Rosetta silent file (secondary structure, phi, psi, omega in degrees, C-alpha in Angstrom):
SEQUENCE: XXXXXXXXXXXXXXXXXXXXXXXXXXXXXXXXXXXXXXXXXXXXXXXXXXXXXXXXXXXXXXXXXXXXXXXXXXXXXXXXXXXXXXXXXXXXXXXXXXXXXXXXXXXXXXXXXXXXXXXXXXXXXXXXXXXXXXXXXXXXXXXXXXXXXXXXXXXXXXXXXXXXXXXXXXXXXXXXXXXXXXXXXXXXXXXXXXXXXXXXXXXXXXXXXXXXXXXXXXXXXXXX
SCORE:     score description
SCORE:     0.000 S_00000001
   1 L     0.000  102.652  164.267   -0.234    0.272    0.298 S_00000001
   2 E  -124.050 -166.726 -173.810    1.480    3.171   -0.080 S_00000001
   3 E  -104.570  161.772 -157.045    0.108    6.990    0.052 S_00000001
   4 E  -113.688  114.834  148.170    0.013    9.612   -2.879 S_00000001
   5 L   -33.076 -167.151  159.567    2.611   12.525   -1.716 S_00000001
   6 L   -91.576  157.452  162.126    2.128   16.078   -3.282 S_00000001
   7 L   105.659  148.465 -123.180    3.729   15.879   -6.789 S_00000001
   8 L  -126.379  -62.213 -142.781    3.152   13.805   -9.744 S_00000001
   9 L  -139.949   50.301 -177.163    5.546   10.962   -9.617 S_00000001
  10 L  -112.760  140.940  168.177    5.947   11.357   -5.341 S_00000001
  11 E  -160.113 -174.630 -151.838    4.536    8.808   -3.148 S_00000001
  12 E  -136.903  124.073  179.444    5.703    7.770    0.341 S_00000001
  13 E   -53.693  135.701  134.026    5.197    4.068    1.952 S_00000001
  14 L    -0.980  123.938  148.234    2.466    3.113    4.491 S_00000001
  15 L  -142.856  148.032  169.665    4.549    2.591    7.259 S_00000001
  16 L   -34.597  131.565  148.211    3.146    0.601   10.558 S_00000001
  17 L   -67.167  166.155 -165.797    3.889    3.513   14.430 S_00000001
  18 L  -159.597  -17.256 -164.532    6.538    1.532   16.066 S_00000001
  19 L   -64.930  -31.073 -163.832    7.388    4.461   18.792 S_00000001
  20 H   -87.103  -40.186 -177.862    4.251    2.983   21.167 S_00000001
  21 H  -102.246   23.203  147.912    5.370   -0.625   20.580 S_00000001
  22 H   -83.529  -71.453 -174.853    9.521   -0.078   21.492 S_00000001
  23 H    23.598 -102.516  173.091    7.584    1.425   24.354 S_00000001
  24 L   -71.992   11.439  172.843    6.073   -1.107   25.434 S_00000001
  25 L  -125.707   84.078   40.685    8.840   -3.968   24.531 S_00000001
  26 L   -51.807  -62.629  149.459   11.106   -2.096   26.997 S_00000001
  27 H   -37.570  -47.992  154.751    8.692   -2.205   29.552 S_00000001
  28 H   -56.224  -81.881   89.118    8.368   -5.522   28.803 S_00000001
  29 H    93.546  -79.476 -153.935   11.927   -5.549   28.793 S_00000001
  30 H   -84.846  -69.429  175.492   12.255   -4.605   32.553 S_00000001
  31 H   -48.064  -55.617 -158.730    9.561   -6.830   34.227 S_00000001
  32 L   -88.015   16.302 -174.704   10.920   -9.862   32.759 S_00000001
  33 L  -120.028   42.133  138.573   14.749   -9.406   33.717 S_00000001
  34 L  -121.396    3.223  148.107   13.077   -7.892   37.715 S_00000001
  35 L   -85.100  -23.062 -155.138   11.101  -11.266   37.531 S_00000001
  36 H   -77.937  -57.207  168.961   14.521  -13.356   36.496 S_00000001
  37 H   -16.950  -66.669 -156.569   15.959  -10.763   39.590 S_00000001
  38 H   -82.566    6.533  153.543   13.653  -11.579   41.371 S_00000001
  39 H   -81.153  -41.496  157.988   14.106  -15.702   41.206 S_00000001
  40 H   -31.395  -57.750 -169.123   17.976  -15.072   41.732 S_00000001
  41 H   -40.056  -45.276 -150.060   16.840  -13.288   45.014 S_00000001
  42 H  -114.526   -6.970  143.524   14.868  -16.457   46.294 S_00000001
  43 H   -99.911   29.770  164.706   17.769  -19.456   45.400 S_00000001
  44 H  -110.708  -54.656  158.496   19.811  -17.396   47.070 S_00000001
  45 H   -49.435  -79.290  106.772   17.374  -17.433   50.007 S_00000001
  46 H    36.352 -138.938 -159.502   16.792  -21.339   49.085 S_00000001
  47 H   -25.484  -34.570 -158.350   20.627  -22.514   49.398 S_00000001
  48 H  -112.281   11.482  135.195   21.314  -20.508   51.965 S_00000001
  49 H   -71.225  -27.479 -159.292   18.420  -22.023   54.823 S_00000001
  50 L    56.992  128.029 -162.773   19.628  -25.134   53.073 S_00000001
  51 L   -39.792  139.784  153.697   17.620  -28.364   52.290 S_00000001
  52 L   -63.763  150.878 -159.189   15.357  -30.171   55.202 S_00000001
  53 L   -78.823  -29.068  172.605   16.311  -32.458   56.728 S_00000001
  54 L   -39.033  -19.569  173.916   13.226  -34.358   55.427 S_00000001
  55 L   114.080 -174.910 -131.365   14.724  -34.277   51.956 S_00000001
  56 L   -94.993  156.584  168.615   14.467  -32.567   48.251 S_00000001
  57 L   -64.913  -15.168 -171.903   10.689  -31.454   47.918 S_00000001
  58 E  -116.988   80.546  129.344   10.085  -34.404   44.716 S_00000001
  59 L    43.054  -92.649 -152.154   10.950  -37.643   46.354 S_00000001
  60 L   127.824  115.482  151.023   10.970  -40.262   44.226 S_00000001
  61 L    87.453   27.718 -173.849    8.700  -42.493   42.923 S_00000001
  62 L   100.488  -16.982 -139.579    5.688  -40.075   42.654 S_00000001
  63 L  -117.767  109.111 -161.137    6.430  -39.226   45.966 S_00000001
  64 E  -121.352  134.376 -176.564    6.164  -34.980   47.073 S_00000001
  65 L   -67.868 -177.361  147.840    7.016  -34.193   50.566 S_00000001
  66 L   -69.392  120.220  177.745    4.954  -30.641   52.243 S_00000001
  67 L  -100.806  151.538 -171.943    6.511  -27.591   51.262 S_00000001
  68 L   -74.224  155.961  173.499    7.851  -25.215   53.622 S_00000001
  69 H   -51.036  -46.256 -169.463    6.931  -21.556   53.511 S_00000001
  70 H   -76.472  -81.469 -150.888   10.158  -20.203   50.721 S_00000001
  71 H     8.533  -55.743 -152.074    9.332  -23.818   49.147 S_00000001
  72 H  -100.603  -16.735  174.964    5.949  -22.085   48.275 S_00000001
  73 H   -53.079  -52.473 -169.897    6.639  -18.554   48.232 S_00000001
  74 H   -34.091  -54.210  176.641    9.059  -19.766   45.786 S_00000001
  75 H   -44.343  -92.183  162.445    6.330  -21.665   43.501 S_00000001
  76 H     0.081  -90.751 -177.512    4.813  -17.727   43.407 S_00000001
  77 H   -63.069  -28.594  164.593    7.478  -16.157   42.308 S_00000001
  78 H   -67.624  -20.498 -158.866    8.788  -18.505   39.662 S_00000001
  79 H   -91.684  -18.844 -169.033    4.588  -19.331   38.169 S_00000001
  80 H   -82.759  -36.482  171.894    4.517  -14.379   38.373 S_00000001
  81 H  -107.588   25.417 -178.602    7.760  -14.972   36.203 S_00000001
  82 H   -87.395  -52.785  -80.957    6.581  -17.529   33.913 S_00000001
  83 H  -129.096  -81.730 -164.980    3.275  -15.317   33.093 S_00000001
  84 H   -28.522  -49.594  147.201    5.708  -12.213   32.671 S_00000001
  85 H   -35.124  -73.249  166.988    7.859  -13.935   30.140 S_00000001
  86 H   -21.795  -59.481 -149.115    5.034  -15.042   28.244 S_00000001
  87 H   -72.332  -39.966  164.154    4.023  -11.413   27.922 S_00000001
  88 H   -27.375  -61.494 -151.593    7.640  -10.209   27.651 S_00000001
  89 H   -53.337  -50.624 -176.637    8.288  -12.595   24.378 S_00000001
  90 H   -41.376  -40.304 -159.759    4.598  -11.248   22.664 S_00000001
  91 H   -94.347  -28.522  174.838    4.686   -7.696   22.927 S_00000001
  92 H   -63.785  -25.256  163.028    8.433   -7.798   21.722 S_00000001
  93 H   -54.974  -50.557  160.613    7.046   -9.414   18.797 S_00000001
  94 H   -39.472  -59.906  146.577    4.835   -7.350   18.244 S_00000001
  95 H   -21.764  -86.369 -151.819    7.451   -4.743   18.220 S_00000001
  96 H   -33.824  -65.504  164.483    9.763   -6.691   16.105 S_00000001
  97 H   -34.439  -30.874  103.762    6.297   -7.482   13.289 S_00000001
  98 H    20.255  -59.743 -167.142    6.064   -3.442   13.383 S_00000001
  99 H   -95.792  -69.334 -160.178    9.601   -3.035   12.406 S_00000001
 100 H   -42.156  -49.828 -138.805    9.454   -6.319    9.794 S_00000001
 101 H   -87.554  -32.834  158.076    6.620   -4.827    7.967 S_00000001
 102 H   -36.625  -95.746  146.265    8.338   -1.148    8.153 S_00000001
 103 H   -52.795  -10.567  153.337   11.021   -2.345    6.650 S_00000001
 104 H   -86.841  -50.319  164.097    9.924   -3.673    4.042 S_00000001
 105 H   -90.570   24.314  171.641    8.352   -0.831    2.977 S_00000001
 106 L   -57.705  -92.924 -170.872   11.307    1.618    3.209 S_00000001
 107 L   -60.840   14.897  143.064   13.026   -1.098    0.621 S_00000001
 108 L    84.550  -55.641  142.537   11.282   -1.087   -1.296 S_00000001
 109 L  -167.020 -156.339  -78.507   11.361   -5.453   -0.853 S_00000001
 110 L  -155.524  114.735  172.809   10.428   -8.589    1.095 S_00000001
 111 L   -36.874  155.179  174.615   12.304  -10.320    4.065 S_00000001
 112 L   -70.847  -14.120 -171.627   14.579  -13.359    3.639 S_00000001
 113 L  -109.262  155.657  179.261   12.741  -14.814    5.946 S_00000001
 114 L  -108.066  147.936  170.258    8.094  -15.009    5.481 S_00000001
 115 L    -3.698  -72.783  156.387    5.736  -14.241    8.003 S_00000001
 116 L   -34.396  -13.095 -177.725    5.925  -17.611    9.472 S_00000001
 117 L   -95.559 -122.898  156.550    9.159  -17.383   10.380 S_00000001
 118 L    53.651   -3.961 -170.629    8.635  -14.361   13.150 S_00000001
 119 L  -171.258  -48.631  173.644    6.902  -16.340   15.262 S_00000001
 120 H   -88.411  -47.806  153.861    8.232  -20.476   14.325 S_00000001
 121 H   -39.776   32.784  135.217   11.960  -19.488   14.472 S_00000001
 122 H  -117.481  -19.533  171.094   11.732  -19.047   17.764 S_00000001
 123 H  -115.796   -7.315  166.251   10.733  -22.788   18.170 S_00000001
 124 L   -49.744  151.835  172.764   11.489  -25.357   15.569 S_00000001
 125 L  -102.879  177.244 -141.503   14.702  -26.361   17.132 S_00000001
 126 L    40.986  -58.030 -159.558   18.219  -26.048   15.149 S_00000001
 127 H   -58.574  -44.986  173.874   16.716  -23.189   13.149 S_00000001
 128 H   -70.944   17.514  160.230   16.417  -21.423   15.987 S_00000001
 129 H   -69.773   -6.334  156.006   19.600  -21.191   16.583 S_00000001
 130 L  -140.524  -37.599  160.111   20.104  -18.515   13.933 S_00000001
 131 L   -26.894  -33.333  173.736   16.536  -17.063   12.736 S_00000001
 132 L   -94.728   -2.926  179.716   15.601  -14.787   14.878 S_00000001
 133 H   -66.558  -37.069  179.230   18.966  -13.001   14.812 S_00000001
 134 H   -61.529  -25.893  178.340   18.299  -13.420   10.915 S_00000001
 135 H   -64.789  -74.929 -120.898   14.396  -11.506   11.388 S_00000001
 136 H   -73.250  -45.300  169.252   15.706   -9.170   13.501 S_00000001
 137 H   -51.186  -49.654  156.165   18.653   -8.571   11.727 S_00000001
 138 H   -61.770  -32.463  107.920   16.995   -7.739    8.392 S_00000001
 139 H     6.677  -96.194 -156.770   15.234   -5.470    9.917 S_00000001
 140 H   -54.165  -69.513  -42.613   17.870   -3.505    9.978 S_00000001
 141 H  -173.150  -61.789  176.107   20.362   -4.442    7.167 S_00000001
 142 L   -74.291   19.067 -156.804   17.331   -3.686    4.582 S_00000001
 143 L  -101.178  -68.157 -161.559   16.632   -0.362    5.597 S_00000001
 144 L  -122.133   73.346  166.123   20.737    0.580    5.871 S_00000001
 145 L   -90.470   12.009 -141.649   22.077   -1.700    3.782 S_00000001
 146 L   -97.588  -29.321 -176.377   25.328    0.815    3.359 S_00000001
 147 L   -73.257  131.408  151.269   25.718    0.131    7.305 S_00000001
 148 L   -69.595  168.022  161.173   27.403   -2.152    9.637 S_00000001
 149 L   -71.317  134.621  152.514   24.666   -4.520   12.600 S_00000001
 150 L   -80.010   97.503 -170.777   24.742   -2.546   16.034 S_00000001
 151 L   -17.829  -13.689 -176.439   26.705   -4.789   17.999 S_00000001
 152 H   -80.927   -0.511 -170.410   23.835   -4.826   20.454 S_00000001
 153 H   -94.787  -62.191 -157.036   22.007   -7.384   17.832 S_00000001
 154 H   -56.650  -41.582 -153.670   25.192   -9.686   18.078 S_00000001
 155 H   -69.820  -55.949 -165.052   25.348   -8.857   22.360 S_00000001
 156 H   -47.376  -66.871  126.207   21.614   -9.496   22.306 S_00000001
 157 H    33.770 -111.850  176.505   22.459  -12.878   20.086 S_00000001
 158 H   -30.422  -71.614 -169.214   25.102  -14.301   22.317 S_00000001
 159 H   -62.914  -17.953 -159.783   23.369  -14.091   25.779 S_00000001
 160 H   -80.351  -59.460 -166.937   19.296  -15.498   24.822 S_00000001
 161 H     1.623  -99.754  144.882   22.044  -18.346   23.275 S_00000001
 162 L    22.979 -122.366 -167.953   24.107  -18.487   26.330 S_00000001
 163 H    14.278  -63.552 -144.885   20.636  -19.021   27.928 S_00000001
 164 H   -78.407  -23.582 -164.598   18.527  -21.474   25.995 S_00000001
 165 H   -70.918  -20.521 -170.933   22.819  -23.797   25.920 S_00000001
 166 H   -56.558  -41.727 -111.224   22.363  -23.179   30.028 S_00000001
 167 L   -28.176   58.124  142.071   19.064  -25.160   30.308 S_00000001
 168 L  -163.733   65.058  148.167   18.134  -23.265   33.347 S_00000001
 169 L  -123.406  -90.575 -124.955   17.537  -19.858   32.072 S_00000001
 170 L   -66.857  -13.064 -149.545   15.061  -18.683   29.371 S_00000001
 171 L  -146.718  168.900  158.149   13.102  -21.653   29.718 S_00000001
 172 L  -123.543  169.407 -142.999   14.045  -24.065   32.510 S_00000001
 173 L  -129.779   -1.885 -172.837   14.086  -28.299   31.263 S_00000001
 174 L   -86.970 -173.591   95.686   13.554  -28.792   35.173 S_00000001
 175 L   -46.114  165.342  161.805   10.011  -28.705   37.104 S_00000001
 176 H   -49.776  -55.671  178.046    9.671  -26.008   39.602 S_00000001
 177 H   -60.298  -89.853 -162.803   10.112  -28.355   42.803 S_00000001
 178 H   -16.057  -36.765  170.201   13.339  -30.307   40.841 S_00000001
 179 H   -73.083  -79.880 -167.446   15.122  -26.230   40.571 S_00000001
 180 H    16.905  -59.182  106.923   14.350  -26.016   44.224 S_00000001
 181 H    19.237 -102.018  175.695   16.822  -29.342   44.340 S_00000001
 182 H   -35.279  -43.495  164.861   19.223  -27.444   42.629 S_00000001
 183 H   -72.920  -37.019  145.416   19.378  -24.264   44.821 S_00000001
 184 H   -39.873  -62.465  179.750   19.878  -26.555   46.989 S_00000001
 185 H   -59.081  -50.587 -164.634   22.075  -28.974   45.868 S_00000001
 186 L  -175.547  137.355 -176.276   24.552  -26.166   43.834 S_00000001
 187 L  -119.772  -15.894 -169.758   22.961  -22.310   43.642 S_00000001
 188 H   -67.436  -56.320  171.335   25.979  -21.471   41.462 S_00000001
 189 H  -101.045   29.773  149.983   24.689  -22.295   37.838 S_00000001
 190 H   -99.346  -48.509  143.974   21.261  -21.343   38.260 S_00000001
 191 H    16.619 -120.138  174.050   23.067  -18.339   39.409 S_00000001
 192 H   -17.457  -40.657 -171.883   24.425  -17.844   36.148 S_00000001
 193 H  -105.043  -15.239  163.842   21.980  -18.761   34.001 S_00000001
 194 H   -94.514  -14.906 -169.092   19.472  -15.896   35.918 S_00000001
 195 H   -70.898  -45.781 -168.685   22.428  -13.245   35.318 S_00000001
 196 H   -50.941  -54.226  172.572   22.585  -14.375   31.292 S_00000001
 197 H   -56.124  -69.634  159.251   18.938  -14.001   31.329 S_00000001
 198 H    -0.259  -82.432  171.520   18.637  -10.752   32.940 S_00000001
 199 H   -37.760  -42.933  161.008   21.396   -9.815   30.967 S_00000001
 200 H   -20.962  -50.434 -169.477   19.540  -10.973   28.012 S_00000001
 201 H   -85.089  -54.239 -145.252   16.821   -8.402   28.327 S_00000001
 202 H   -77.420   -9.291  155.165   18.599   -5.270   28.959 S_00000001
 203 H   -52.558  -35.932 -174.587   20.776   -6.155   25.672 S_00000001
 204 H   -85.290  -68.300 -113.792   16.972   -6.868   24.023 S_00000001
 205 H   -90.934  -49.905  160.261   15.941   -4.070   25.694 S_00000001
 206 H   -81.627  -30.673  146.761   18.531   -1.419   24.023 S_00000001
 207 H   -12.128  -86.242 -155.716   18.204   -3.707   20.525 S_00000001
 208 H   -44.372  -72.219  150.978   14.602   -2.364   20.533 S_00000001
 209 H   -20.411  -75.026 -140.173   15.995    1.365   21.531 S_00000001
 210 H   -95.006  -78.209 -158.083   19.065    1.686   18.462 S_00000001
 211 H   -58.363  -62.734  168.441   17.040    0.280   15.576 S_00000001
 212 H   -25.216  -63.226  140.329   13.681    2.135   16.483 S_00000001
 213 H     2.174  -71.074 -119.249   16.048    5.231   17.102 S_00000001
 214 H   -87.886  -28.135  179.262   17.475    4.294   14.036 S_00000001
 215 H   -84.663   -9.026 -172.577   14.451    3.814   11.546 S_00000001
 216 H   -68.262  -28.933 -159.099   12.383    6.611   12.907 S_00000001
 217 H   -79.820  -51.028 -175.990   15.715    9.440   12.293 S_00000001
 218 H   -40.473  -86.710 -178.283   15.111    7.956    8.228 S_00000001
 219 H   -30.459  -70.250  151.307   11.741    8.304    8.124 S_00000001
 220 H   146.269  162.831  178.390   12.392   11.653    9.049 S_00000001
 221 H   -91.936    9.070 -152.456   15.277   12.732    7.121 S_00000001
 222 H  -118.013  -23.678  168.932   13.154   11.169    4.171 S_00000001
 223 H    59.358   46.448  176.745   10.495   13.472    5.337 S_00000001
 224 L   -75.295    0.000    0.000    7.896   10.283    5.086 S_00000001
């Protein structure tokens, strides 16, 4: 879709507003980072308290002992953190969708990855190691082919992959009771994963700001 400007040959692409979406994405990423800081605090609290004499919550064979107050509060913190992270993912992808559409309108070229990859690229095994970064990178490169990709994109992606590789970062492979047991037996890997995810959220927020600002300045400079 295009809209006519004054003059027979002048056209301007129909652009979607992105500044509000960017602000929402940054706020959601900040909340997600705070949620993971809260998890880290509870991991430390669990490690400091030590495992009860009755053993871990999951005692094997389908037997679970009653949770103490600290363990029960960790379940609440983990549930809230998971919900906040899920909302953050959706808000981030909605921002990326708008940026992607604008990049297509400004460059006049189709993205390298079709629309389904905007969503599927994050969840399909193997391809999720490079397609999401490719989608983000294409948003910038299609509009600014002469510029180097901002370094923050690679920082964000490296931290994201580190979280995935850790197995206890972005999505815990263990259930909550198993994570509690890990906090009792050795908290440092959990804290390392928490730190990676908080750093990834911060890098993602900076990336959202950087790419949005560049695209908006390009639009303003072209007089759209």
